[in-house]
Amino acid sequence: MIISHKYKFIFIKTTKTAGTSIELHLSDCCEDGDIVTPIDPPVAGHRPRHYRGLWNPLPELLDAQSPGRMKTLAQFLSANRFYNHISARKIRRRIPAPVWNGYFKFCVERNPWDKSLSHYHMLKSRYQEALTFDDYFRQGQFCVNYPLYSDDDGTILVDRILRYETLDRELGEVFGQLGIPWQGTLAHSAKSGYRDDRRHWSECYTQSQRETIARVFRREIRLLGYSFEDQ
């Protein structure tokens, strides 16, 4: 997550959407007073800053619909105000209203069948070498990003959701709007290379797995019009 006071934007980092590569580019453009959260695992040259601090935790702690109240309390006690994949709703509660209302807020989303396959290969490479695709579905720990950029009632909290599939073009549009330097493509390619099976994702799913992804990611699919056959 990055908040730039220089360029007046808030970047909400979603999962398996080139978020780390975008963070590396944006952090190079940020000034010392901007907020940049750490990356896990750390990446050489990336400099986190100003992500610690106190805030009023009561709105989060008193929100009966908000899960993870004990996590919020632990974050407050450790002054861990911002972190890597913090949700837009938490950012809104932890920053001044003029910053939230006045800054451009954006994130990235990805076709859920492509994203889930990429997520599986990352988990297998980094944590569970023997993990099969069937195991991945049995565990049911999918990388659903929708709660990171929406409110409890489904209201979208960001100004723009960029598509991973056309990322360079859409980043160019946003960066041009904000005045951020841009050479046409991301110079960094972080956290890639986990997947060695380069088949199109439609060749990797059983019918049951395909339907599970359609059900789990139904809100993203409805919002952005993704389909299993996207090329």
GROMACS .gro file of C-alpha atoms in nm, residues 3-10 91-92 95-106 157 159 177-178:
model
   26
    3ILE     CA    1  -0.006   0.692  -0.002
    4SER     CA    2   0.168   0.966  -0.196
    5HIS     CA    3   0.116   1.321  -0.076
    6LYS     CA    4   0.331   1.442  -0.364
    7TYR     CA    5   0.108   1.294  -0.636
    8LYS     CA    6  -0.208   1.269  -0.423
    9PHE     CA    7  -0.291   0.903  -0.473
   10ILE     CA    8  -0.362   0.593  -0.264
   91ILE     CA    9  -0.723   0.298   0.518
   92ARG     CA   10  -1.030   0.524   0.513
   95ILE     CA   11  -0.624   0.862   0.758
   96PRO     CA   12  -0.771   1.215   0.768
   97ALA     CA   13  -1.096   1.253   0.574
   98PRO     CA   14  -0.954   1.526   0.342
   99VAL     CA   15  -0.679   1.286   0.232
  100TRP     CA   16  -0.922   1.002   0.166
  101ASN     CA   17  -1.171   1.225  -0.014
  102GLY     CA   18  -0.915   1.428  -0.207
  103TYR     CA   19  -0.669   1.162  -0.327
  104PHE     CA   20  -0.710   0.934  -0.629
  105LYS     CA   21  -0.757   0.574  -0.514
  106PHE     CA   22  -0.682   0.279  -0.740
  157LEU     CA   23  -1.429   0.241  -0.249
  159ASP     CA   24  -1.187   0.555  -0.805
  177GLN     CA   25  -0.346   1.181  -1.498
  178LEU     CA   26  -0.140   1.201  -1.178
   0.00000   0.00000   0.00000
